[in-house]
Structure formats: C-alpha cells, structure tokens
Amino acid sequence: MISAVFTILVSLTRKHWTATILGTVTGLILVTTPGAPLAVTLALIPNGIVFDLTLRAGDHIFDNLSRKRFVVAGALGNLAMAVFGLAMLQAFGFFHGFGVSTLIVIWVTALVGDTLVGALGSLFGTAVVRRLGERVRSPLIR
C-alpha cells in the first residue's frame, strides 16, 4: 500500500516530488535486501514519479489538491509500477515457458488489481490524513 504512504507523506509535507524521493530511496534500499525481487523494488521509482506527475498535472495549485486527485495519482502510480515490474520480469525471462493465454491473464490481473489497490491505498491515505485533523493543516482537511 505504498500509495497510502505517498498520500500521507505528500499531504503532510506539501513538498513537490516527495513520492518520487520516497519511491527511489525505498527501491534502492530494498535492492540491497537479500531475496528482494529486483523488478518489484525498482518499480517503486516509476510509481513515485507518476504519482507526483499526476498531482502536478494541470493548473492545480498544491494547496487545493482533492481526495479525488490523490486517488487518481495512487491508481496511475500503481499502474506504472505494475507495467514496469511485469516488463522487467518478462525481460529477465521470469515468464519463460508460459503460454500466451497465461501471460495475458497474468498481465490483466496484475494491471487491474494493482491499479485498484493503488486507488484504495490513496483513499485510505486521505482518510488517515483527515483523521489526523487540523493539527497537520493538510490541504485534504476542509
């Protein structure tokens, strides 16, 4: 549920590129962990980039970001993570020997599932930020 962490952190810090920095640092730390899959850990980087770019898209000022905007950012970030991770796994031959129909099922399931999890994670993140209340003065608290 990295999108929940991205949402909470971006909401509380109000700094641009927070999700990208967090995704990059987390991905690089996890790369050094024995047994951590390289494709998954490095996929955190495009997740953070797409999350931040979605928040910056359009003419929205940072203080007026809505819950909907965060949910879309979480969904698109996780979609990017799924595409990047699956593409790396396929490039490294992880799916060698799988039939085309099996690959289609894997890709569709991962793309749809990860996108939904990203949206739900950001929705959860906005609920956490709202629950924190006025103490943090987040743009989500109105």
PDB file of C-alpha atoms in Angstrom, residues 1 6 8 12 14 20 27 47 57 64 69-70 72 91-92 98 100 110 114 116 118-119 121-122 131-132 135-136:
ATOM      1  CA  MET A   1       0.000   0.000   0.000  1.00  0.00           C
ATOM      2  CA  PHE A   6       2.737   8.533  -0.648  1.00  0.00           C
ATOM      3  CA  ILE A   8       0.029  10.706   3.699  1.00  0.00           C
ATOM      4  CA  LEU A  12       1.700  16.329   5.411  1.00  0.00           C
ATOM      5  CA  ARG A  14       3.270  19.670   0.918  1.00  0.00           C
ATOM      6  CA  THR A  20       9.466  10.260  -6.154  1.00  0.00           C
ATOM      7  CA  GLY A  27      13.548   0.997  -4.017  1.00  0.00           C
ATOM      8  CA  ASN A  47       5.371   4.630  -9.109  1.00  0.00           C
ATOM      9  CA  ALA A  57      -0.669  17.835 -13.897  1.00  0.00           C
ATOM     10  CA  ASN A  64      -6.016  22.686  -3.464  1.00  0.00           C
ATOM     11  CA  ARG A  69      -6.697  13.814  -7.231  1.00  0.00           C
ATOM     12  CA  PHE A  70      -4.803  11.650  -4.737  1.00  0.00           C
ATOM     13  CA  VAL A  72      -6.147   9.063  -9.332  1.00  0.00           C
ATOM     14  CA  ALA A  91      12.658  -9.174 -19.958  1.00  0.00           C
ATOM     15  CA  PHE A  92      14.616 -11.232 -17.398  1.00  0.00           C
ATOM     16  CA  PHE A  98       4.375 -19.655 -20.005  1.00  0.00           C
ATOM     17  CA  VAL A 100       0.353 -16.617 -24.298  1.00  0.00           C
ATOM     18  CA  ALA A 110      -1.769  -7.511 -12.278  1.00  0.00           C
ATOM     19  CA  ASP A 114      -2.559  -3.160  -8.818  1.00  0.00           C
ATOM     20  CA  LEU A 116      -7.366  -0.839  -7.800  1.00  0.00           C
ATOM     21  CA  GLY A 118      -3.340   1.937  -5.624  1.00  0.00           C
ATOM     22  CA  ALA A 119      -6.657   3.776  -5.673  1.00  0.00           C
ATOM     23  CA  GLY A 121      -4.431   2.833  -0.814  1.00  0.00           C
ATOM     24  CA  SER A 122      -4.678   6.522  -1.631  1.00  0.00           C
ATOM     25  CA  ARG A 131      -8.459  11.666  10.781  1.00  0.00           C
ATOM     26  CA  LEU A 132      -5.299  13.425  11.926  1.00  0.00           C
ATOM     27  CA  ARG A 135      -3.183  19.594  13.742  1.00  0.00           C
ATOM     28  CA  VAL A 136      -1.384  18.969  10.476  1.00  0.00           C
TER      29      VAL A 136
END
